[in-house]
Short mmCIF file of C-alpha atoms and ligand atoms in Angstrom, two decimals:
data_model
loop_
_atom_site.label_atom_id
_atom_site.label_comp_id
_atom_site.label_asym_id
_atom_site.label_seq_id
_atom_site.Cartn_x
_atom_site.Cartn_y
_atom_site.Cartn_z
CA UNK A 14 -5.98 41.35 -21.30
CA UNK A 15 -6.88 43.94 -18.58
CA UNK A 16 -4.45 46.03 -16.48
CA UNK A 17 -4.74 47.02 -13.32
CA UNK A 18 -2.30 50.11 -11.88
CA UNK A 19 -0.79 48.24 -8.36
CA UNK A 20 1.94 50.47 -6.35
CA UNK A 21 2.95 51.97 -9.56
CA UNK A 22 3.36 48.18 -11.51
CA UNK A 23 0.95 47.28 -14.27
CA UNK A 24 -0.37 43.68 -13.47
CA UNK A 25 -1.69 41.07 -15.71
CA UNK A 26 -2.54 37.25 -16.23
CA UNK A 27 -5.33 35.02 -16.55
CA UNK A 28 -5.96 35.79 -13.21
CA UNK A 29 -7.29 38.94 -13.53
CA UNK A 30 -10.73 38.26 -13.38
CA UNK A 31 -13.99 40.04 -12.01
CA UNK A 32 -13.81 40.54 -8.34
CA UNK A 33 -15.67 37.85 -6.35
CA UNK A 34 -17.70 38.48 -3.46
CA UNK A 35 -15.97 36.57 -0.59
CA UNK A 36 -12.20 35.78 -0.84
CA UNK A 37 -13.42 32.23 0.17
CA UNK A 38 -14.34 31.91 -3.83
CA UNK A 39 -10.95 32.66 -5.40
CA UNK A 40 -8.98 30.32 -7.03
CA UNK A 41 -5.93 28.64 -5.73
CA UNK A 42 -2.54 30.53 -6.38
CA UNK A 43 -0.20 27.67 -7.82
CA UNK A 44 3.40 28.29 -6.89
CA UNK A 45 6.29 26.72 -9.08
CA UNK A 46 9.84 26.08 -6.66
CA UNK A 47 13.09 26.23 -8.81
CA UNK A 48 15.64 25.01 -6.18
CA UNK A 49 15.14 23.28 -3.36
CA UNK A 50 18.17 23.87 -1.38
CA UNK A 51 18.05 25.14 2.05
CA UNK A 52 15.89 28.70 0.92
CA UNK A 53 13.97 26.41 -1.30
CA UNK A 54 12.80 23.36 0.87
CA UNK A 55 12.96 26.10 4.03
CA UNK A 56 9.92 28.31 1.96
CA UNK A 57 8.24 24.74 1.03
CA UNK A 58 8.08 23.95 4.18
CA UNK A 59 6.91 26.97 5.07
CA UNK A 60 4.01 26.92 2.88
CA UNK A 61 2.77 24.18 4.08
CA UNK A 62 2.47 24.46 7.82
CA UNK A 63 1.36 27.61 7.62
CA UNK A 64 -1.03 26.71 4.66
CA UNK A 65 -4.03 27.65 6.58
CA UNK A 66 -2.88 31.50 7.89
CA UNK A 67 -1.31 32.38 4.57
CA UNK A 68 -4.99 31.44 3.12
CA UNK A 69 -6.11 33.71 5.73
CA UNK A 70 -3.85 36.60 4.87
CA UNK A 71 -4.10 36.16 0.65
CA UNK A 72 -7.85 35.02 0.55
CA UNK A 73 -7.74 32.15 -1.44
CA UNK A 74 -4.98 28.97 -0.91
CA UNK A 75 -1.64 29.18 -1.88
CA UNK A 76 -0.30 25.55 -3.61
CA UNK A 77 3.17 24.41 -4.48
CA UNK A 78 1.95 22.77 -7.84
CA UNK A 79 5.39 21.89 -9.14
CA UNK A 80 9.16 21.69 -7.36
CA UNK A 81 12.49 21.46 -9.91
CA UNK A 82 15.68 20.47 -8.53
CA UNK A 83 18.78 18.42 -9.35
CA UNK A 84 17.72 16.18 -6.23
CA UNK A 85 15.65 15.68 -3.70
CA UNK A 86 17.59 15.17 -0.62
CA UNK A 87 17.71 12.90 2.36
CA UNK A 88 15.22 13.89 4.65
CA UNK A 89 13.27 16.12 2.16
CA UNK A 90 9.13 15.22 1.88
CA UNK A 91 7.31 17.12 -1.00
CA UNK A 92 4.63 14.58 -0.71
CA UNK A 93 3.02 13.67 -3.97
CA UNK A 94 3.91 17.38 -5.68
CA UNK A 95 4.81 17.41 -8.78
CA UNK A 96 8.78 16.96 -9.59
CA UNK A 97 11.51 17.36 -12.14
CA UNK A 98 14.93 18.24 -12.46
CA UNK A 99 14.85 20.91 -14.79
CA UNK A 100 13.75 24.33 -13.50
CA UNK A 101 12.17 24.90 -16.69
CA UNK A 102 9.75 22.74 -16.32
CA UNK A 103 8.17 24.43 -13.59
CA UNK A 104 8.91 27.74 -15.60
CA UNK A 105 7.41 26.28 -18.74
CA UNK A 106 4.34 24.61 -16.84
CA UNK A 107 1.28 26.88 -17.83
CA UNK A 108 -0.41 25.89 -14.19
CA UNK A 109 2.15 27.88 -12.17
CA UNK A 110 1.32 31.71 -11.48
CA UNK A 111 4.57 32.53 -9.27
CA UNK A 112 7.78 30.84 -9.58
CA UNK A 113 10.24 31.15 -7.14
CA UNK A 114 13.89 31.16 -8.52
CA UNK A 115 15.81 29.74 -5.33
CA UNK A 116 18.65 28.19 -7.25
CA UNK A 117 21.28 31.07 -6.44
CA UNK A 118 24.04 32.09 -8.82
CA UNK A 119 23.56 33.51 -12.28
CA UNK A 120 24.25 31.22 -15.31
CA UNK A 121 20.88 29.33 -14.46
CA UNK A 122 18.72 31.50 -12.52
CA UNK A 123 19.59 34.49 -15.41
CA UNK A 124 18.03 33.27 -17.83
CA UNK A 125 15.38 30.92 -16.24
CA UNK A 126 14.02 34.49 -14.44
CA UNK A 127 13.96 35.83 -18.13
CA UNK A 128 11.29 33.45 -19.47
CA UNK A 129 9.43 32.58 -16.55
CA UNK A 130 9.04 36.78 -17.32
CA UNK A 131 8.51 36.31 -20.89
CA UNK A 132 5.61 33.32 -19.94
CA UNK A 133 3.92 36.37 -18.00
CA UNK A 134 4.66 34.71 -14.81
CA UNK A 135 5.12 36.58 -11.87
CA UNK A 136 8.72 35.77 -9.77
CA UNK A 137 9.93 35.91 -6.45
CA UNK A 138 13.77 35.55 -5.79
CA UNK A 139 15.83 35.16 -2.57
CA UNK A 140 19.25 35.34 -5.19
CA UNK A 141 20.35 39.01 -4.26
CA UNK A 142 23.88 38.44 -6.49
CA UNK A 143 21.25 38.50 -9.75
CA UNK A 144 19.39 41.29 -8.54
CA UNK A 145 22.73 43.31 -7.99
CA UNK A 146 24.24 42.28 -11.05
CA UNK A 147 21.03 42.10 -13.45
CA UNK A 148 18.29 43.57 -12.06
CA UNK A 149 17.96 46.29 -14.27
CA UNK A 150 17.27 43.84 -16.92
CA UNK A 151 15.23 41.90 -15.18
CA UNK A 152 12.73 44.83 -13.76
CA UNK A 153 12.56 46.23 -17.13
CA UNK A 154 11.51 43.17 -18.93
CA UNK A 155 8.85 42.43 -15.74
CA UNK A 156 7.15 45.83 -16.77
CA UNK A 157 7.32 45.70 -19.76
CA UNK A 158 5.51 42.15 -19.34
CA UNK A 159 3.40 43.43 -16.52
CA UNK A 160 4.27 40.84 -13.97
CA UNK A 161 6.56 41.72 -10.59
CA UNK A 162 9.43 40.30 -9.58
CA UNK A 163 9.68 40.54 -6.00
CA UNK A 164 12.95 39.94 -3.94
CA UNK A 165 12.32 40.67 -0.23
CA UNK A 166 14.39 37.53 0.63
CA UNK A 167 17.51 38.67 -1.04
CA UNK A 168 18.99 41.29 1.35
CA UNK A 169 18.77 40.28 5.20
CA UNK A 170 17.16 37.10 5.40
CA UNK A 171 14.02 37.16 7.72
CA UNK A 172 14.17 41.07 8.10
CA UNK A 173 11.83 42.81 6.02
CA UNK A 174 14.16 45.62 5.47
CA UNK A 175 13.31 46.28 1.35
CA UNK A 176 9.34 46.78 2.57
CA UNK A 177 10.44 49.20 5.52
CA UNK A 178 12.42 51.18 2.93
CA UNK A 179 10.68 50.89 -0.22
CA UNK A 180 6.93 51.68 1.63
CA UNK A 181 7.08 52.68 5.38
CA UNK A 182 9.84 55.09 4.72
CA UNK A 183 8.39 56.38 1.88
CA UNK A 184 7.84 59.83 2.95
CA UNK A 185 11.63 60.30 3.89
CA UNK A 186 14.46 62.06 1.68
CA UNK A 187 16.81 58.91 3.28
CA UNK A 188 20.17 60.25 4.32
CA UNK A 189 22.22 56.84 4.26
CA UNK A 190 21.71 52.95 5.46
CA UNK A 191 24.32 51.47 7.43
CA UNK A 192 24.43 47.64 8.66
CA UNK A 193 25.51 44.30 8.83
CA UNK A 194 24.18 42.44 5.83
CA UNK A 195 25.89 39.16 6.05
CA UNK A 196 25.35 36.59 8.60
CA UNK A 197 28.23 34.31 8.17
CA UNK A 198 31.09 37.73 8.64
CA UNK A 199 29.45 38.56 11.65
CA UNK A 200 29.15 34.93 13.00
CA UNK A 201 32.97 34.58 12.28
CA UNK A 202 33.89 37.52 13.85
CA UNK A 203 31.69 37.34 16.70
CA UNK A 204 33.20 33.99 17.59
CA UNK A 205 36.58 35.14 17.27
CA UNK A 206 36.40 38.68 19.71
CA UNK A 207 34.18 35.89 22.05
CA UNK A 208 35.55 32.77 21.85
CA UNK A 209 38.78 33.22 20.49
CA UNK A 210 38.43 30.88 17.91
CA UNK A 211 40.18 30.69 14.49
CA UNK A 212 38.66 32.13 10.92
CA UNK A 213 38.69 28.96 8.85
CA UNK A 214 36.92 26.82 12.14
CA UNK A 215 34.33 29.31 12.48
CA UNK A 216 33.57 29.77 8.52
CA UNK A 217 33.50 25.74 8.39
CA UNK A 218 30.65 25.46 11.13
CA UNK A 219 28.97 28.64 9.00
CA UNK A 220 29.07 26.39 6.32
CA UNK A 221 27.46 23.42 8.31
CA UNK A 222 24.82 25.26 9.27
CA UNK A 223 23.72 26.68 6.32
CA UNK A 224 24.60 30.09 6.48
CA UNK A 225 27.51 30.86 4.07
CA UNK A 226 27.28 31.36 0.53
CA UNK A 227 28.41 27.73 -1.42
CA UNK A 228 31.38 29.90 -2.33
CA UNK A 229 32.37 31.58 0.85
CA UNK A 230 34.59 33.90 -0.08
CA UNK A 231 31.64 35.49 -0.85
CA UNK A 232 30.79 36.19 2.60
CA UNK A 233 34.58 36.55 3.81
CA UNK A 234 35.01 39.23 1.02
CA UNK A 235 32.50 41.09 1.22
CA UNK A 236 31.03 40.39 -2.13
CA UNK A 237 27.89 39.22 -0.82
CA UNK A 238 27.13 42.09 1.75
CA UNK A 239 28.29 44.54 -1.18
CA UNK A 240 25.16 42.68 -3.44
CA UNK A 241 22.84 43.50 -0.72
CA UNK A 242 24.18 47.45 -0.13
CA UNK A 243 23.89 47.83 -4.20
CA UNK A 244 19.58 47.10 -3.80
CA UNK A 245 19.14 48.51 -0.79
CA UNK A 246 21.29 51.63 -2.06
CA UNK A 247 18.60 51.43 -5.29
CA UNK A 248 15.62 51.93 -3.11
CA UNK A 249 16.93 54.55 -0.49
CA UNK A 250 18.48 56.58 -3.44
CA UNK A 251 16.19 55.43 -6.07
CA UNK A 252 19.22 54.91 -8.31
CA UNK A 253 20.17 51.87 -10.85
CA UNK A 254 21.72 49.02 -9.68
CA UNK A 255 25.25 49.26 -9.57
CA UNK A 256 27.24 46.36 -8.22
CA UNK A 257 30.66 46.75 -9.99
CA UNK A 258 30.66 50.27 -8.43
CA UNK A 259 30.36 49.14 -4.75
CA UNK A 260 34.19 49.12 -3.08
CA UNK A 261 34.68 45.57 -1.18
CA UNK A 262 36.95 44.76 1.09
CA UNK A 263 36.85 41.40 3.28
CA UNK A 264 37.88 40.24 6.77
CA UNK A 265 39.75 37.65 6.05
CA UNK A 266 42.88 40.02 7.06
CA UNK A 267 41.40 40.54 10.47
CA UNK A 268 43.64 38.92 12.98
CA UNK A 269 43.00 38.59 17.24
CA UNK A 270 45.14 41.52 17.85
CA UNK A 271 43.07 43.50 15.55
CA UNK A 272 40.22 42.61 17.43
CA UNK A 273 41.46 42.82 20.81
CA UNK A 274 43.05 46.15 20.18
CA UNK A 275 39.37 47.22 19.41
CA UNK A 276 38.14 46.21 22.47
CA UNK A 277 40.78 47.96 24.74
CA UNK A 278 39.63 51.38 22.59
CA UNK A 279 36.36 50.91 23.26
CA UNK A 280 35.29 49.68 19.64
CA UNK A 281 33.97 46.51 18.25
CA UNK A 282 35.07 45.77 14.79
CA UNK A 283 32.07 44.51 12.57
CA UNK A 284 32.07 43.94 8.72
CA UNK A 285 29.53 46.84 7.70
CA UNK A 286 28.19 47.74 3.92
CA UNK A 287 27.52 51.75 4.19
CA UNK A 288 25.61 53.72 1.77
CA UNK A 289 25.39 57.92 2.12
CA UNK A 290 24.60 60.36 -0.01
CA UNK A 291 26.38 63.11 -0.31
CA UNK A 292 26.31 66.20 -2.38
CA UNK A 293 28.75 64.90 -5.08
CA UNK A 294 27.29 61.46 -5.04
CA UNK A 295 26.77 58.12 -3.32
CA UNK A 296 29.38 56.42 -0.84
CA UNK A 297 28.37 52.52 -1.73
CA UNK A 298 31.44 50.89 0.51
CA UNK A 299 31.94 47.56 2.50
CA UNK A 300 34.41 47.14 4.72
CA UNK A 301 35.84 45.90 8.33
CA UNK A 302 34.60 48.93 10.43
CA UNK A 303 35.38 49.85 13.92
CA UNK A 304 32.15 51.19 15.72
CA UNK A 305 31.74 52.56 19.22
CA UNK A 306 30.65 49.75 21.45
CA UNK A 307 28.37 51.33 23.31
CA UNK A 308 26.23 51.78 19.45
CA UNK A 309 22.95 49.46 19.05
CA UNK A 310 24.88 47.44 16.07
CA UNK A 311 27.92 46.61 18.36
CA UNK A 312 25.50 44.43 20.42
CA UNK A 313 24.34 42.79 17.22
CA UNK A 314 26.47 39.12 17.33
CA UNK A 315 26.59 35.78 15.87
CA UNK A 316 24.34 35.50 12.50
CA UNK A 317 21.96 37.96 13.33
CA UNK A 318 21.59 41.10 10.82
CA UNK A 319 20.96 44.87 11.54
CA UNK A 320 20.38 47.70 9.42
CA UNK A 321 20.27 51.17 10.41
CA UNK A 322 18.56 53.65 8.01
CA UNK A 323 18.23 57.48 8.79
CA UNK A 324 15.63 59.92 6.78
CA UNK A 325 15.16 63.28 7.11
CA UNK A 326 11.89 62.86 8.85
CA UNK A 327 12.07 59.43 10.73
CA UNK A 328 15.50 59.75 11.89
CA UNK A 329 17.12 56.67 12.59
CA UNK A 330 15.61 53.71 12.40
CA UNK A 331 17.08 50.57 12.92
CA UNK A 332 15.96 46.89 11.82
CA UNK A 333 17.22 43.60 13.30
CA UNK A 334 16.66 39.76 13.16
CA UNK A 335 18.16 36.50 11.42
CA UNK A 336 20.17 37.52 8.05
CA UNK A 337 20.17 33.95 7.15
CA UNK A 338 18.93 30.48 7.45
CA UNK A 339 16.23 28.55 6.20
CA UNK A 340 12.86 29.66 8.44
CA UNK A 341 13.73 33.70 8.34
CA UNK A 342 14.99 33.48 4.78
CA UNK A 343 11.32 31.64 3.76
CA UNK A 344 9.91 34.17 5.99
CA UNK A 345 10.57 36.74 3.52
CA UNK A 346 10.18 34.88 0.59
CA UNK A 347 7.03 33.78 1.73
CA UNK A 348 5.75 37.56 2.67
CA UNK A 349 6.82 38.31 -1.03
CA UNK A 350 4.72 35.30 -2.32
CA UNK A 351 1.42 36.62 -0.33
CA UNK A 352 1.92 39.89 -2.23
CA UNK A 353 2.16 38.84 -5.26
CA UNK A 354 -0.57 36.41 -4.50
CA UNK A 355 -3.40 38.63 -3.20
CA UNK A 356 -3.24 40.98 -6.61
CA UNK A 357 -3.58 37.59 -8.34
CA UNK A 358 -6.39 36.74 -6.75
CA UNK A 359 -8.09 39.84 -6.70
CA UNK A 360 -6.25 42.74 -8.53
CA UNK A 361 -8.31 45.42 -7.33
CA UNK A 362 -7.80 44.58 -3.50
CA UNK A 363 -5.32 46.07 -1.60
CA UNK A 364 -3.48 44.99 1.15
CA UNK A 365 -6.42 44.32 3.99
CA UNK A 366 -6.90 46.31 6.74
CA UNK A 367 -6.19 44.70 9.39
CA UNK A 368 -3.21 41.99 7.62
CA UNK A 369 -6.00 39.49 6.96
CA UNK A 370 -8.93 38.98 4.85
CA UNK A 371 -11.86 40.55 6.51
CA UNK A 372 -13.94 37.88 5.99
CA UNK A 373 -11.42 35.27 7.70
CA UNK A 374 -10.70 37.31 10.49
CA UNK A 375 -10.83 34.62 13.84
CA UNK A 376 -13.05 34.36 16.65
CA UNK A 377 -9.95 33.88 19.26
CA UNK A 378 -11.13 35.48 22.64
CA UNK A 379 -8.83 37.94 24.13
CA UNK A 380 -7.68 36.91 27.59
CA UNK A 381 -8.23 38.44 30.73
CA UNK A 382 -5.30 39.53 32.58
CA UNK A 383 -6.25 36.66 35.02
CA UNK A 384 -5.79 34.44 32.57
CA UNK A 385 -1.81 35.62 31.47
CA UNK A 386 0.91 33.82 32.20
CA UNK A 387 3.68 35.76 33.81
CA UNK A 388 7.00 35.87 36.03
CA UNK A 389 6.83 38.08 38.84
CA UNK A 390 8.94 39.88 41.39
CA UNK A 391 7.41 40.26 44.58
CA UNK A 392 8.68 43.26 46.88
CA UNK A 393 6.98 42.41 50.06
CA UNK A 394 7.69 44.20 53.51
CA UNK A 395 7.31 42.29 56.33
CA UNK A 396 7.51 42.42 60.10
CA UNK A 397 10.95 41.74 61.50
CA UNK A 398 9.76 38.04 63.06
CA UNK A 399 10.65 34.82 62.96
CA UNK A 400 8.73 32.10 60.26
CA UNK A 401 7.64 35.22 58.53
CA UNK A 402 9.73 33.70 54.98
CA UNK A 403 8.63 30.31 55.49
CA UNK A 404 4.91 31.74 56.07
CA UNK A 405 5.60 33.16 52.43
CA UNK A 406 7.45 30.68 50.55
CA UNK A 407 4.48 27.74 51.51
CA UNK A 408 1.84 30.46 50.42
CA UNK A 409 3.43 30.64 46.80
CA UNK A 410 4.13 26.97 46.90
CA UNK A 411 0.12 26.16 47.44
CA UNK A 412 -0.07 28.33 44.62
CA UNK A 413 1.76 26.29 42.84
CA UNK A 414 4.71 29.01 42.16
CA UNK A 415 8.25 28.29 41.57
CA UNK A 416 11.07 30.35 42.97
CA UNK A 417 13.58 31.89 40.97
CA UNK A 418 15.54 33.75 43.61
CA UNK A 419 14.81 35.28 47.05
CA UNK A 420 16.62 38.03 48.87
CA UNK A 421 16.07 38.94 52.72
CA UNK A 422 17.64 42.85 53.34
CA UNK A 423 18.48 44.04 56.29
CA UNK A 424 16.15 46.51 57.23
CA UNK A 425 17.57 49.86 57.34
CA UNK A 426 16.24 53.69 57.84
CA UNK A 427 12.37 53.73 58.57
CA UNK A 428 12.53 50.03 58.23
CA UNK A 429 14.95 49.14 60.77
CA UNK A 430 12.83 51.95 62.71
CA UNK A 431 9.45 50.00 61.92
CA UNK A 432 11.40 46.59 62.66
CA UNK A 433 10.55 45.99 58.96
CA UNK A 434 12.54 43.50 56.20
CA UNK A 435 12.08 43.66 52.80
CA UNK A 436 11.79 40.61 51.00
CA UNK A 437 12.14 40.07 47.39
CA UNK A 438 10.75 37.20 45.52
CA UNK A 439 11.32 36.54 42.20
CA UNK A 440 9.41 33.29 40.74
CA UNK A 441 8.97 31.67 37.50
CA UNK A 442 5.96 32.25 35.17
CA UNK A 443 2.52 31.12 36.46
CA UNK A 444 -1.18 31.81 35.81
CA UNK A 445 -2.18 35.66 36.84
CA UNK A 446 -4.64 34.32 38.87
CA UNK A 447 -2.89 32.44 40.87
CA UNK A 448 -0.46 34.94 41.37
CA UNK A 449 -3.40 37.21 42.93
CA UNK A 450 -4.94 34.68 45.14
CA UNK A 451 -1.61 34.30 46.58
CA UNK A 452 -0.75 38.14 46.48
CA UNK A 453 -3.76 38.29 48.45
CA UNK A 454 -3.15 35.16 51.04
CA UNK A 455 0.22 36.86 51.70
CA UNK A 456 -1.24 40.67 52.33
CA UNK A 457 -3.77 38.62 54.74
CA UNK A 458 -0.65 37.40 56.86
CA UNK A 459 -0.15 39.44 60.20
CA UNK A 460 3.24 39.84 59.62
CA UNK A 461 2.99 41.54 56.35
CA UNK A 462 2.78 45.07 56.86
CA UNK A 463 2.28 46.66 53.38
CA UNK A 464 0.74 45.83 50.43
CA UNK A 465 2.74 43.52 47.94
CA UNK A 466 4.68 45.16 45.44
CA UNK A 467 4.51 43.60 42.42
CA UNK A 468 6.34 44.12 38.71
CA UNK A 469 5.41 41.09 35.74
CA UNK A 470 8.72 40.40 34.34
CA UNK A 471 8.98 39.54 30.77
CA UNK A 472 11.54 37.72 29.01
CA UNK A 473 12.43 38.75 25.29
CA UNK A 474 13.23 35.45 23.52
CA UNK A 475 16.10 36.34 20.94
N1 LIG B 515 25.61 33.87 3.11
C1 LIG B 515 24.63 34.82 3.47
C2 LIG B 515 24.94 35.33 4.87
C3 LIG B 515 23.28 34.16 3.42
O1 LIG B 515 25.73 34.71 5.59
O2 LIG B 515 24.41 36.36 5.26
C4 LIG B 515 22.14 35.13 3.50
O3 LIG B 515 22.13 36.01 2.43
#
């Protein structure tokens, strides 16, 4: 069976084949799903809708061939895909090329990683408590089966914080990684500094929507953040895996005062897992942390994640987004997936150019600026007179464009001198175009004295 020498990782499989000309010719990727609670049915999902831009990205189509899971629940549609209930079935089925072990927890997902290893199948795992606790194992059997096991899902949900680490700080001697690694903590404790609200009401609606582990006191304890710190404390440090080193410490002890007596200091209390080196060894701690609250993580509430790493030549960085759900936690499995996926289907590519196949690359036009749709404030200095607003405001309204708020000034200085008002206009988003043909009804006015200042205002969505 050939080898080919990928980012240091020997891989192998039927798979391996001669290079075809256009990525259009390779053959489907078949994906096995062991699990398909809300990580599993979440990257399912995933794979489906966005069937046609993964193809895109890996050069050939990715299929789920075969799902395994106890049930499939109310409201779940896997079409006509093949089913069973025993995870290794899809492990043992000789058709699947990745399987994805989304069952969490060890006694299971242990030992189904080890054969679907020992079948030479590649894996992809969201379950960072086996990666913590057996990766070692696990790794070493993948090589010495040359197949990866790839596990971008299991620390920090949709952020692709084992990629930035493992490749785009590459070039870095990493000094330490700091951060909030688990969503349900900081959800509880954001609700209770905000809201006011009591632990055990806050962990329940965690629990409701998804986000805490199906025993939470592995969130409340720390024991899942301090999975997390132990890989991303392997990849900065390029140590083993060490979980049962890693000191834990929850927040279930954290009461209102605590966190009120934070605020009147100037801190924000937030549960962090910290790893430094230092010239006798590694720190590898979590634990309730006060942190200036003027720092970037202070601002970083509800379930979102951040993680702060700092290298000798990047400085800090810092990486942010959902730690935990179904869409950003697929996200990542997914990205894993189309890795694993493109040295399948061609083992001598590497990852494109430009993100996508070169030979799938679309036609989409880029639009003219006329053609964007923006907000807009409008500074526009007019002649002290009466009718000059209502001049204005029917000008934007031919155009179709909404007002978001107005403000007259008084006019003072040069203004008052000039018998000059400043008007500011902020309106709601509309076509660029428009926005110009009115820009340039309202310079046309003979009260307007100036020409309209204008800023595009842009809303960031988070
Ligand atoms: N229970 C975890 C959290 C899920 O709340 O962060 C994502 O690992």
């Amino acid at each position: 069976m050939p080898t080919f020498w990928v980012a240091g990782l020997a891989v192998a499989g039927r798979r391996l084949g001669v290079p075809l000309l256009s990525s259009n010719d390779y053959a489907p990727v078949k994906i096995g799903i062991c699990g398909l609670g809300t990580v599993g049915y979440g990257s399912y999902r995933l794979l489906q809708s966005n069937r046609q831009e993964l193809a895109r990205r890996v050069g050939c189509e990715l299929v789920v061939s075969h799902v395994a899971s106890r049930r499939v629940r109310e409201g779940q549609d896997i079409g006509d895909t093949r089913y069973s209930t025993d995870p290794f079935a899809v492990v043992n089925d000789p058709e699947v090329d990745i399987v994805l072990e989304l069952l969490g927890g060890i006694d299971v997902a242990l030992p189904l990683v080890l054969q679907a290893i020992a079948n030479g199948k590649h894996v992809v795992t969201a379950n960072k408590a086996l990666i913590a606790q057996h990766g070692n194992e696990i790794f070493a059997a993948a090589a010495a089966q040359n197949v990866l096991v790839a596990y971008e899902a299991s620390v920090a949900g949709g952020i692709p914080i084992i990629k930035a680490i493992r490749e785009g700080l590459a070039g870095n001697h990493i000094q330490w990684v700091a951060g909030i690694i688990n969503g349900t903590g900081n959800f509880i404790l954001t609700e209770m500094r905000e809201k006011g609200r009591a632990f055990a009401d806050v962990l329940q609606e965690a629990q409701a929507l998804g986000y805490a582990e199906a025993d939470p006191t592995f969130d409340i304890e720390g024991i899942d953040a301090a999975h997390k710190l132990t890989i991303l404390a392997s990849i900065a440090f390029g140590i083993p895996l060490q979980f049962s080193k890693t000191y834990t410490e929850g927040i279930s002890q954290l009461t209102q005062q605590d966190i009120r007596y934070a605020d009147e200091l100037g801190y924000r209390i937030k549960h962090l897992g910290i790893s430094r080196k230092t010239e006798n060894g590694i720190e590898l701690r979590v634990h309730p942390t006060f942190i200036d609250e003027d720092s970037l993580i202070a601002s970083v509430n509800g379930v979102m994640n951040a993680v702060m790493v700092n290298g000798d030549a990047a400085g800090s960085t810092l990486y942010y987004g959902a730690g935990a759900g179904a869409a950003p936690t697929a996200s990542a499995v997914v990205a894993d997936i189309i890795d694993v996926a493109r040295l399948i289907a061609n083992p001598q590519s590497s990852v494109p150019a430009l993100a996508f196949q070169g030979d799938r690359l679309s036609g989409l036009p880029i639009l003219p600026m006329a053609q964007v749709r923006s907000a807009y404030y409008l500074r526009i200095t007019a002649l002290d007179q009466v009718g000059v607003l209502s001049d204005i405001t029917e000008i934007l309204g031919d155009h179709a464009i909404n007002i978001e708020a107005i403000i007259q000034k008084e006019p003072r200085g040069v203004d008052a001198d000039n018998q000059r008002v400043p008007v500011i206009i902020l309106t709601r988003e509309v076509l660029e175009q428009e926005m110009n043909a009115a820009i340039a009804q309202i310079e046309a006015l003979p009260t307007v004295a100036e020409r309209v200042m204008r800023v595009r205002v842009f809303r960031f969505d988070v």
